[in-house]
CSV table of C-alpha atoms in Angstrom, one decimal:
chain,number,residue,atom,x,y,z
A,1,MET,CA,82.5,134.7,105.3
A,2,THR,CA,85.6,133.0,103.9
A,3,VAL,CA,85.5,129.6,102.3
A,4,ALA,CA,87.0,128.0,105.4
A,5,GLU,CA,84.2,129.6,107.5
A,6,HIS,CA,81.4,128.1,105.4
A,7,ARG,CA,79.5,125.5,107.4
A,8,PRO,CA,78.2,122.5,105.4
A,9,VAL,CA,75.4,121.2,107.6
A,10,SER,CA,75.0,117.5,108.1
A,11,PRO,CA,71.5,116.2,107.0
A,12,PHE,CA,71.3,114.0,110.0
A,13,ASP,CA,72.7,113.7,113.6
A,14,PRO,CA,75.0,110.7,113.9
A,15,THR,CA,74.3,110.7,117.7
A,16,ASP,CA,70.5,110.2,117.3
A,17,PRO,CA,69.8,107.2,119.5
A,18,ASP,CA,66.6,106.3,117.6
A,19,ILE,CA,68.8,105.8,114.4
A,20,LEU,CA,71.4,103.8,116.2
A,21,ARG,CA,68.8,101.6,117.9
A,22,GLU,CA,67.7,100.5,114.5
A,23,ARG,CA,70.9,100.3,112.5
A,24,MET,CA,74.3,101.7,112.0
A,25,PRO,CA,73.8,104.5,109.4
A,26,HIS,CA,76.6,103.4,107.1
A,27,ALA,CA,74.9,104.8,104.0
A,28,GLU,CA,74.6,108.3,105.5
A,29,LEU,CA,78.1,108.2,106.9
A,30,LEU,CA,79.4,107.2,103.5
A,31,GLU,CA,77.7,110.2,102.0
A,32,LEU,CA,79.2,112.5,104.6
A,33,ARG,CA,82.7,111.2,103.9
A,34,ARG,CA,82.2,111.9,100.2
A,35,THR,CA,80.4,115.2,100.3
A,36,ALA,CA,81.0,116.9,103.6
A,37,PRO,CA,83.7,115.2,105.7
A,38,VAL,CA,83.7,118.1,108.2
A,39,SER,CA,80.1,119.1,108.7
A,40,TRP,CA,78.2,121.0,111.3
A,41,VAL,CA,75.4,119.1,113.2
A,42,GLU,CA,72.9,121.6,114.5
A,43,GLN,CA,70.9,120.3,117.4
A,44,PRO,CA,67.7,122.4,117.8
A,45,ASP,CA,66.3,120.1,120.5
A,46,PRO,CA,67.8,121.2,123.8
A,47,GLY,CA,67.6,117.6,125.1
A,48,ALA,CA,70.1,116.5,122.4
A,49,ARG,CA,72.7,118.9,123.7
A,50,ALA,CA,71.8,118.8,127.4
A,51,GLY,CA,74.8,119.8,129.6
A,52,PHE,CA,76.5,121.7,126.8
A,53,LEU,CA,76.7,125.4,126.3
A,54,ASP,CA,76.2,125.4,122.5
A,55,THR,CA,73.8,124.4,119.7
A,56,GLY,CA,75.7,121.6,118.1
A,57,TYR,CA,79.0,120.1,117.1
A,58,TRP,CA,81.3,119.4,114.1
A,59,ALA,CA,81.1,115.9,112.8
A,60,LEU,CA,84.4,114.4,111.5
A,61,SER,CA,83.7,111.4,109.3
A,62,LYS,CA,87.1,110.8,107.6
A,63,HIS,CA,89.7,108.5,109.1
A,64,ALA,CA,92.5,111.1,108.6
A,65,ASP,CA,90.7,113.8,110.5
A,66,VAL,CA,89.6,111.5,113.3
A,67,ALA,CA,93.2,110.2,113.8
A,68,ALA,CA,94.7,113.7,113.6
A,69,VAL,CA,92.4,115.2,116.3
A,70,SER,CA,92.8,112.1,118.5
A,71,LYS,CA,96.6,112.7,118.6
A,72,ASN,CA,96.4,116.5,119.1
A,73,GLN,CA,96.3,117.2,122.8
A,74,ALA,CA,97.8,120.7,122.3
A,75,ASP,CA,94.7,122.0,120.4
A,76,PHE,CA,91.9,119.8,121.7
A,77,SER,CA,90.6,119.2,125.2
A,78,THR,CA,88.7,116.4,126.8
A,79,TYR,CA,88.4,118.2,130.1
A,80,GLU,CA,86.2,121.1,128.8
A,81,ASN,CA,83.2,119.1,127.8
A,82,GLY,CA,84.3,115.5,128.3
A,83,VAL,CA,84.4,112.8,125.6
A,84,ILE,CA,80.7,111.7,125.8
A,85,ILE,CA,79.0,113.6,123.0
A,86,ARG,CA,75.4,113.2,124.1
A,87,PHE,CA,73.7,112.6,127.5
A,88,ALA,CA,70.2,112.1,128.8
A,89,PRO,CA,67.9,115.1,128.1
A,90,GLU,CA,67.9,115.9,131.9
A,91,MET,CA,71.7,116.3,132.1
A,92,THR,CA,72.8,119.5,133.7
A,93,ARG,CA,76.0,121.4,133.2
A,94,GLU,CA,76.9,120.8,136.9
A,95,GLU,CA,76.4,117.0,136.4
A,96,LEU,CA,78.5,117.1,133.2
A,97,GLU,CA,81.3,118.9,135.0
A,98,GLN,CA,81.4,116.1,137.6
A,99,THR,CA,82.4,113.7,134.9
A,100,ARG,CA,85.7,115.5,134.7
A,101,PHE,CA,87.0,113.2,137.5
A,102,LEU,CA,87.1,110.4,135.0
A,103,LEU,CA,90.6,109.7,133.6
A,104,ILE,CA,89.4,109.9,130.0
A,105,ASN,CA,88.2,113.5,130.7
A,106,HIS,CA,91.5,114.8,132.0
A,107,ASP,CA,94.0,116.8,130.0
A,108,SER,CA,97.7,116.8,130.5
A,109,PRO,CA,99.6,117.1,132.8
A,110,GLU,CA,97.0,115.5,135.2
A,111,HIS,CA,96.1,112.9,132.6
A,112,THR,CA,99.7,111.9,132.2
A,113,LYS,CA,100.2,111.4,135.9
A,114,LEU,CA,97.0,109.4,136.5
A,115,ARG,CA,97.6,107.3,133.4
A,116,GLN,CA,101.1,106.4,134.6
A,117,ILE,CA,99.6,105.1,137.9
A,118,ILE,CA,96.7,103.2,136.3
A,119,SER,CA,99.0,101.6,133.7
A,120,ARG,CA,100.4,99.5,136.6
A,121,ALA,CA,97.2,97.4,136.2
A,122,PHE,CA,97.8,96.8,132.5
A,123,THR,CA,101.5,96.1,132.1
A,124,PRO,CA,102.3,93.2,129.8
A,125,ARG,CA,103.2,91.2,132.9
A,126,ALA,CA,99.9,91.9,134.6
A,127,VAL,CA,97.9,91.0,131.5
A,128,GLY,CA,100.0,88.0,130.7
A,129,GLY,CA,99.6,86.8,134.3
A,130,LEU,CA,95.8,86.6,133.7
A,131,HIS,CA,96.2,84.5,130.5
A,132,ASP,CA,95.8,81.0,131.8
A,133,TRP,CA,93.1,82.0,134.3
A,134,LEU,CA,91.2,83.8,131.6
A,135,ARG,CA,91.5,80.9,129.2
A,136,ALA,CA,90.2,78.5,131.7
A,137,ARG,CA,87.3,80.8,132.4
A,138,ALA,CA,86.6,81.3,128.7
A,139,GLU,CA,86.4,77.5,128.2
A,140,LYS,CA,84.1,77.1,131.2
A,141,ILE,CA,81.8,79.9,130.0
A,142,VAL,CA,81.6,78.4,126.5
A,143,ASP,CA,81.1,74.8,127.7
A,144,GLU,CA,78.2,75.8,130.0
A,145,ALA,CA,76.6,77.7,127.1
A,146,LEU,CA,77.0,74.9,124.5
A,147,ALA,CA,75.5,72.4,126.9
A,148,LYS,CA,72.2,74.2,126.4
A,149,ASP,CA,70.0,74.0,123.3
A,150,GLY,CA,69.8,77.8,123.1
A,151,GLY,CA,69.9,81.0,125.0
A,152,ASP,CA,71.0,84.6,124.9
A,153,PHE,CA,74.5,84.9,123.5
A,154,VAL,CA,75.0,88.3,125.3
A,155,THR,CA,74.4,87.0,128.8
A,156,ASP,CA,75.6,83.4,128.3
A,157,ILE,CA,78.9,84.2,126.7
A,158,ALA,CA,79.8,87.8,125.6
A,159,ALA,CA,79.2,89.5,129.0
A,160,GLU,CA,80.7,86.9,131.2
A,161,LEU,CA,84.5,86.9,130.5
A,162,PRO,CA,84.9,90.7,130.6
A,163,LEU,CA,83.0,90.8,133.9
A,164,GLN,CA,85.1,88.0,135.4
A,165,ALA,CA,88.3,89.6,134.1
A,166,ILE,CA,87.4,92.9,135.9
A,167,ALA,CA,86.5,91.0,139.1
A,168,GLU,CA,89.8,89.1,139.0
A,169,LEU,CA,91.9,92.1,138.1
A,170,LEU,CA,90.4,94.1,141.0
A,171,GLY,CA,90.1,91.4,143.5
A,172,VAL,CA,86.3,91.8,143.5
A,173,PRO,CA,84.5,88.7,144.7
A,174,GLN,CA,83.2,86.8,141.7
A,175,GLU,CA,79.7,86.8,143.2
A,176,ASP,CA,79.7,90.6,143.0
A,177,ARG,CA,80.3,90.7,139.2
A,178,GLY,CA,76.5,90.7,138.7
A,179,LYS,CA,76.4,94.0,140.5
A,180,LEU,CA,79.0,95.5,138.2
A,181,PHE,CA,77.0,94.2,135.2
A,182,GLU,CA,73.8,95.8,136.4
A,183,TRP,CA,75.5,99.1,137.4
A,184,SER,CA,77.4,99.5,134.2
A,185,ASN,CA,74.2,98.7,132.2
A,186,GLN,CA,72.3,101.3,134.1
A,187,MET,CA,75.0,103.9,133.7
A,188,LEU,CA,75.1,103.6,129.9
A,189,SER,CA,71.4,103.0,129.2
A,190,TYR,CA,70.0,106.4,130.0
A,191,ASP,CA,68.7,106.6,126.4
A,192,ASP,CA,67.0,103.2,126.6
A,193,PRO,CA,63.6,103.2,128.4
A,194,ASP,CA,63.6,99.3,128.4
A,195,ILE,CA,66.4,99.1,130.9
A,196,PRO,CA,65.4,100.0,134.5
A,197,GLY,CA,67.5,102.0,136.9
A,198,ASP,CA,68.9,105.4,137.2
A,199,GLN,CA,72.2,106.5,135.7
A,200,MET,CA,73.3,108.7,138.6
A,201,THR,CA,72.3,106.1,141.2
A,202,ALA,CA,74.3,103.4,139.4
A,203,PHE,CA,77.2,105.9,139.2
A,204,MET,CA,77.2,106.4,142.9
A,205,GLU,CA,76.8,102.7,143.7
A,206,ILE,CA,80.0,101.8,141.7
A,207,LEU,CA,81.8,104.8,143.2
A,208,ALA,CA,80.9,103.8,146.8
A,209,TYR,CA,81.7,100.2,146.2
A,210,SER,CA,85.1,101.0,144.7
A,211,MET,CA,86.1,103.5,147.3
A,212,ALA,CA,85.3,101.0,150.1
A,213,LEU,CA,87.5,98.5,148.2
A,214,ALA,CA,90.4,101.0,148.0
A,215,ASP,CA,90.0,101.9,151.7
A,216,ASP,CA,90.2,98.2,152.6
A,217,ARG,CA,93.4,97.6,150.6
A,218,ARG,CA,95.0,100.7,152.1
A,219,ARG,CA,94.3,99.4,155.6
A,220,ASN,CA,94.9,95.7,154.7
A,221,PRO,CA,97.5,95.6,151.8
A,222,GLN,CA,97.5,92.5,149.6
A,223,ASP,CA,99.6,91.3,146.7
A,224,ASP,CA,97.2,92.5,144.1
A,225,ILE,CA,96.6,95.3,141.6
A,226,VAL,CA,94.3,97.3,143.8
A,227,THR,CA,97.0,97.6,146.5
A,228,LYS,CA,99.5,98.6,143.9
A,229,LEU,CA,97.1,101.3,142.6
A,230,VAL,CA,96.1,102.9,145.9
A,231,THR,CA,99.4,102.8,147.7
A,232,ALA,CA,102.3,105.2,147.0
A,233,ASP,CA,105.3,104.1,145.0
A,234,VAL,CA,108.8,105.4,145.4
A,235,ASP,CA,107.8,108.6,143.8
A,236,GLY,CA,104.9,109.1,146.2
A,237,ASN,CA,102.3,108.4,143.5
A,238,GLY,CA,99.1,106.4,144.3
A,239,LEU,CA,95.4,106.8,143.6
A,240,THR,CA,93.2,108.4,146.2
A,241,ASP,CA,90.0,106.5,147.1
A,242,ASP,CA,87.9,108.7,144.9
A,243,GLU,CA,90.4,108.5,142.0
A,244,PHE,CA,90.3,104.8,142.3
A,245,GLY,CA,86.5,104.9,142.3
A,246,PHE,CA,86.4,106.9,139.1
A,247,PHE,CA,88.9,104.4,137.6
A,248,VAL,CA,86.6,101.5,138.3
A,249,ILE,CA,83.7,103.4,136.8
A,250,LEU,CA,85.8,103.8,133.6
A,251,LEU,CA,86.9,100.2,133.7
A,252,ALA,CA,83.3,99.0,134.1
A,253,VAL,CA,82.4,100.8,130.9
A,254,ALA,CA,85.6,100.5,128.8
A,255,GLY,CA,86.4,97.0,130.0
A,256,ASN,CA,83.0,95.5,130.2
A,257,GLU,CA,80.5,97.1,127.8
A,258,THR,CA,82.8,97.6,124.9
A,259,THR,CA,84.4,94.1,125.0
A,260,ARG,CA,81.0,92.5,125.5
A,261,ASN,CA,79.6,94.2,122.4
A,262,ALA,CA,82.7,93.5,120.3
A,263,ILE,CA,82.3,89.7,121.1
A,264,THR,CA,78.6,89.9,120.3
A,265,HIS,CA,79.0,91.7,117.0
A,266,GLY,CA,81.9,89.4,116.2
A,267,MET,CA,79.7,86.3,116.6
A,268,LYS,CA,76.9,88.0,114.5
A,269,ALA,CA,79.5,88.6,111.8
A,270,PHE,CA,80.7,85.0,111.8
A,271,ILE,CA,77.0,83.8,111.7
A,272,ASP,CA,76.4,86.1,108.7
A,273,HIS,CA,79.7,85.1,107.0
A,274,PRO,CA,80.0,81.4,107.7
A,275,GLU,CA,83.0,81.1,105.4
A,276,GLN,CA,84.9,83.4,107.7
A,277,TRP,CA,84.0,81.2,110.7
A,278,GLU,CA,85.3,78.1,108.9
A,279,LEU,CA,88.5,80.0,108.0
A,280,PHE,CA,88.9,81.1,111.6
A,281,LYS,CA,88.5,77.6,113.0
A,282,ALA,CA,91.1,76.3,110.5
A,283,THR,CA,93.7,79.0,110.6
A,284,ARG,CA,93.2,81.3,113.7
A,285,PRO,CA,94.8,84.3,112.0
A,286,ASP,CA,96.4,86.9,114.3
A,287,THR,CA,94.5,89.6,112.3
A,288,ALA,CA,91.0,88.3,113.3
A,289,VAL,CA,90.6,90.1,116.6
A,290,ASP,CA,91.3,93.5,115.2
A,291,GLU,CA,88.9,92.9,112.3
A,292,ILE,CA,86.2,91.9,114.8
A,293,ILE,CA,86.9,95.1,116.7
A,294,ARG,CA,86.8,97.3,113.5
A,295,TRP,CA,83.6,95.7,112.3
A,296,ALA,CA,81.9,96.1,115.7
A,297,THR,CA,83.3,99.6,116.6
A,298,PRO,CA,81.6,99.4,120.1
A,299,VAL,CA,82.1,103.1,120.7
A,300,THR,CA,80.7,104.9,117.7
A,301,VAL,CA,81.8,108.4,118.6
A,302,PHE,CA,83.7,110.5,121.2
A,303,GLN,CA,84.3,114.2,121.2
A,304,ARG,CA,87.0,116.9,121.8
A,305,THR,CA,86.6,120.6,122.3
A,306,ALA,CA,88.8,123.0,120.4
A,307,LYS,CA,91.1,125.1,122.6
A,308,ARG,CA,91.8,127.7,119.9
A,309,ASP,CA,90.6,128.8,116.4
A,310,LEU,CA,91.9,126.4,113.8
A,311,GLU,CA,91.0,124.6,110.6
A,312,ILE,CA,90.0,121.0,110.1
A,313,GLY,CA,89.6,119.7,106.6
A,314,GLY,CA,89.5,123.3,105.3
A,315,ARG,CA,86.7,124.3,107.7
A,316,GLN,CA,87.1,127.0,110.4
A,317,VAL,CA,86.5,125.6,113.9
A,318,ARG,CA,86.3,128.1,116.7
A,319,ALA,CA,87.7,127.9,120.2
A,320,GLY,CA,85.1,126.2,122.4
A,321,GLU,CA,83.4,124.3,119.7
A,322,ARG,CA,82.9,120.6,120.0
A,323,VAL,CA,84.2,118.1,117.5
A,324,GLY,CA,82.7,114.7,117.1
A,325,LEU,CA,85.1,111.9,116.2
A,326,LEU,CA,82.9,109.5,114.3
A,327,TYR,CA,84.8,106.2,114.7
A,328,ALA,CA,81.9,104.3,113.1
A,329,SER,CA,82.6,106.2,109.9
A,330,ALA,CA,86.4,106.3,110.2
A,331,ASN,CA,86.6,102.5,110.5
A,332,PHE,CA,84.8,102.1,107.2
A,333,ASP,CA,86.7,104.8,105.3
A,334,GLU,CA,87.3,103.5,101.7
A,335,ASP,CA,90.4,105.7,101.5
A,336,VAL,CA,92.1,103.6,104.2
A,337,PHE,CA,90.5,100.2,104.2
A,338,THR,CA,90.2,97.9,101.1
A,339,ASP,CA,86.6,96.8,100.7
A,340,PRO,CA,85.7,98.2,104.2
A,341,PHE,CA,82.2,96.6,104.1
A,342,THR,CA,83.7,93.2,103.7
A,343,PHE,CA,84.3,91.2,107.0
A,344,ASP,CA,87.7,89.8,106.4
A,345,ILE,CA,89.6,88.2,109.3
A,346,THR,CA,92.8,88.1,107.2
A,347,ARG,CA,92.8,91.9,106.8
A,348,GLU,CA,96.4,93.0,107.2
A,349,HIS,CA,96.2,96.8,106.9
A,350,ASN,CA,93.8,97.6,109.7
A,351,PRO,CA,94.5,100.9,111.5
A,352,HIS,CA,91.1,101.1,113.0
A,353,GLN,CA,90.2,103.8,115.5
A,354,ALA,CA,88.0,101.6,117.8
A,355,PHE,CA,90.3,102.1,120.8
A,356,GLY,CA,89.9,105.9,120.7
A,357,GLY,CA,92.6,106.7,118.2
A,358,HIS,CA,96.3,106.4,118.9
A,359,GLY,CA,96.9,109.5,121.0
A,360,ALA,CA,97.2,110.1,124.7
A,361,HIS,CA,93.7,108.7,125.3
A,362,TYR,CA,94.4,105.4,123.5
A,363,CYS,CA,92.5,102.7,125.5
A,364,ILE,CA,94.8,101.6,128.3
A,365,GLY,CA,93.2,98.2,128.4
A,366,ALA,CA,93.3,97.4,124.7
A,367,ASN,CA,95.6,94.4,125.1
A,368,LEU,CA,93.3,92.9,127.7
A,369,ALA,CA,90.3,93.4,125.5
A,370,ARG,CA,92.1,91.8,122.6
A,371,LEU,CA,93.0,88.8,124.8
A,372,GLU,CA,89.5,88.3,126.0
A,373,ILE,CA,88.0,88.4,122.5
A,374,LYS,CA,90.7,85.9,121.2
A,375,LEU,CA,90.1,83.5,124.1
A,376,ILE,CA,86.3,83.4,123.7
A,377,PHE,CA,86.5,82.8,119.9
A,378,ASP,CA,89.3,80.3,120.4
A,379,ALA,CA,87.2,78.3,122.9
A,380,LEU,CA,84.2,78.4,120.5
A,381,ALA,CA,86.4,77.3,117.6
A,382,ASP,CA,88.1,74.5,119.6
A,383,ARG,CA,84.6,73.0,120.2
A,384,ASP,CA,83.5,73.5,116.6
A,385,ALA,CA,80.6,75.6,117.8
A,386,ARG,CA,77.8,75.9,115.3
A,387,ILE,CA,75.8,78.8,116.6
A,388,SER,CA,72.9,80.2,114.7
A,389,LEU,CA,70.4,83.0,115.3
A,390,ALA,CA,67.1,82.1,116.9
A,391,GLY,CA,65.7,85.6,116.6
A,392,GLU,CA,66.7,89.1,115.7
A,393,PRO,CA,69.3,90.8,117.9
A,394,VAL,CA,67.9,93.6,120.0
A,395,LYS,CA,70.0,96.7,119.9
A,396,LEU,CA,70.6,99.2,122.7
A,397,ARG,CA,69.1,102.6,122.2
A,398,SER,CA,72.2,104.7,122.7
A,399,SER,CA,73.8,107.8,121.2
A,400,TRP,CA,77.4,106.5,121.3
A,401,ILE,CA,77.5,102.8,122.2
A,402,ASN,CA,77.0,100.2,119.4
A,403,GLY,CA,75.3,97.9,121.9
A,404,VAL,CA,73.3,94.7,121.7
A,405,LYS,CA,71.0,93.9,124.6
A,406,GLU,CA,70.0,90.4,123.5
A,407,MET,CA,70.9,88.0,120.8
A,408,PRO,CA,68.9,84.8,120.9
A,409,VAL,CA,70.8,81.9,119.5
A,410,SER,CA,70.7,78.1,119.0
A,411,TYR,CA,73.8,76.3,120.2
A,412,ARG,CA,72.9,73.1,118.3
């Protein structure tokens, strides 16, 4: 065995949902970065690798390696095994292969074609057109919450604007946004026994709802994003009903869960660092939103599958082996970020990987997410909100979402 083929084995599994339910394992990730930045995670429990045809994956903990693989479509696939690195223990290979319909699990050229169509929903003009509406909604959400003595910050504030934005973007009646909330919760909470519902049932509910919406717009065109997405343009490109359905599933996750958790973690960070909240209220630095996103890292890890034998960080990775991109480690890499464990809303150099790196799979809704986060915290700051914890936050048990289910707070 050559030096490159030696496999340093990670002493823990960064996708273990029991660890992530309790805390983000920053100390362990720091040790990986320092001693074994490319390490093999052996998963002897078949439930930990359900749906995959292997016994583990390579964990990449350094920012440079995560960024490089994110940008390398030629050598790494999302189609082969998808981007989700760990499913429920009952996941079958057939069910995993069905997730290939999601845009994020496409490789080029299919990915390029679909992304070009879907980008119609996220042009600067489309997002800018939502600004005033979203600002008014953010202010209403905040006013209603602050009128109470206390409550759950997640449901009162953090979850509402992303849900309303999705509903407005897609022309979904606002009264149906609760359905999207429940379905997306159930889809992502397969590791958490406290959240009722079945992942596949929720998946099919969103798919059916979305396909019906697409069919309606095709028969009754309107001046909205859905009509633009499902009808052919001059090049004959438009989403089919099922393609639109899978897009909405992705949007419900990427546009709802991640933004909600970024807002929640951001508020917790401001509570823990009151001097940063005072600074934000006084100066509103443009750098604040990206520091909130880096600090939160709502998606802790995605994966790729090697298409050929190659080396990463001096280690031999074989064709077909999975590679975990540990965003929660990369975003605190001391080689890239000055004082990474300091929450600093004035941080200028902040090339975080929280939107999935900067390759072909960079989050298509990143600018909308940034806008929603900014508007919520601007509304809170405008009202001089003095929010404090009324109990410990309850984290989601998940292998890849840095989620918060509840955060009891006082608004007085």
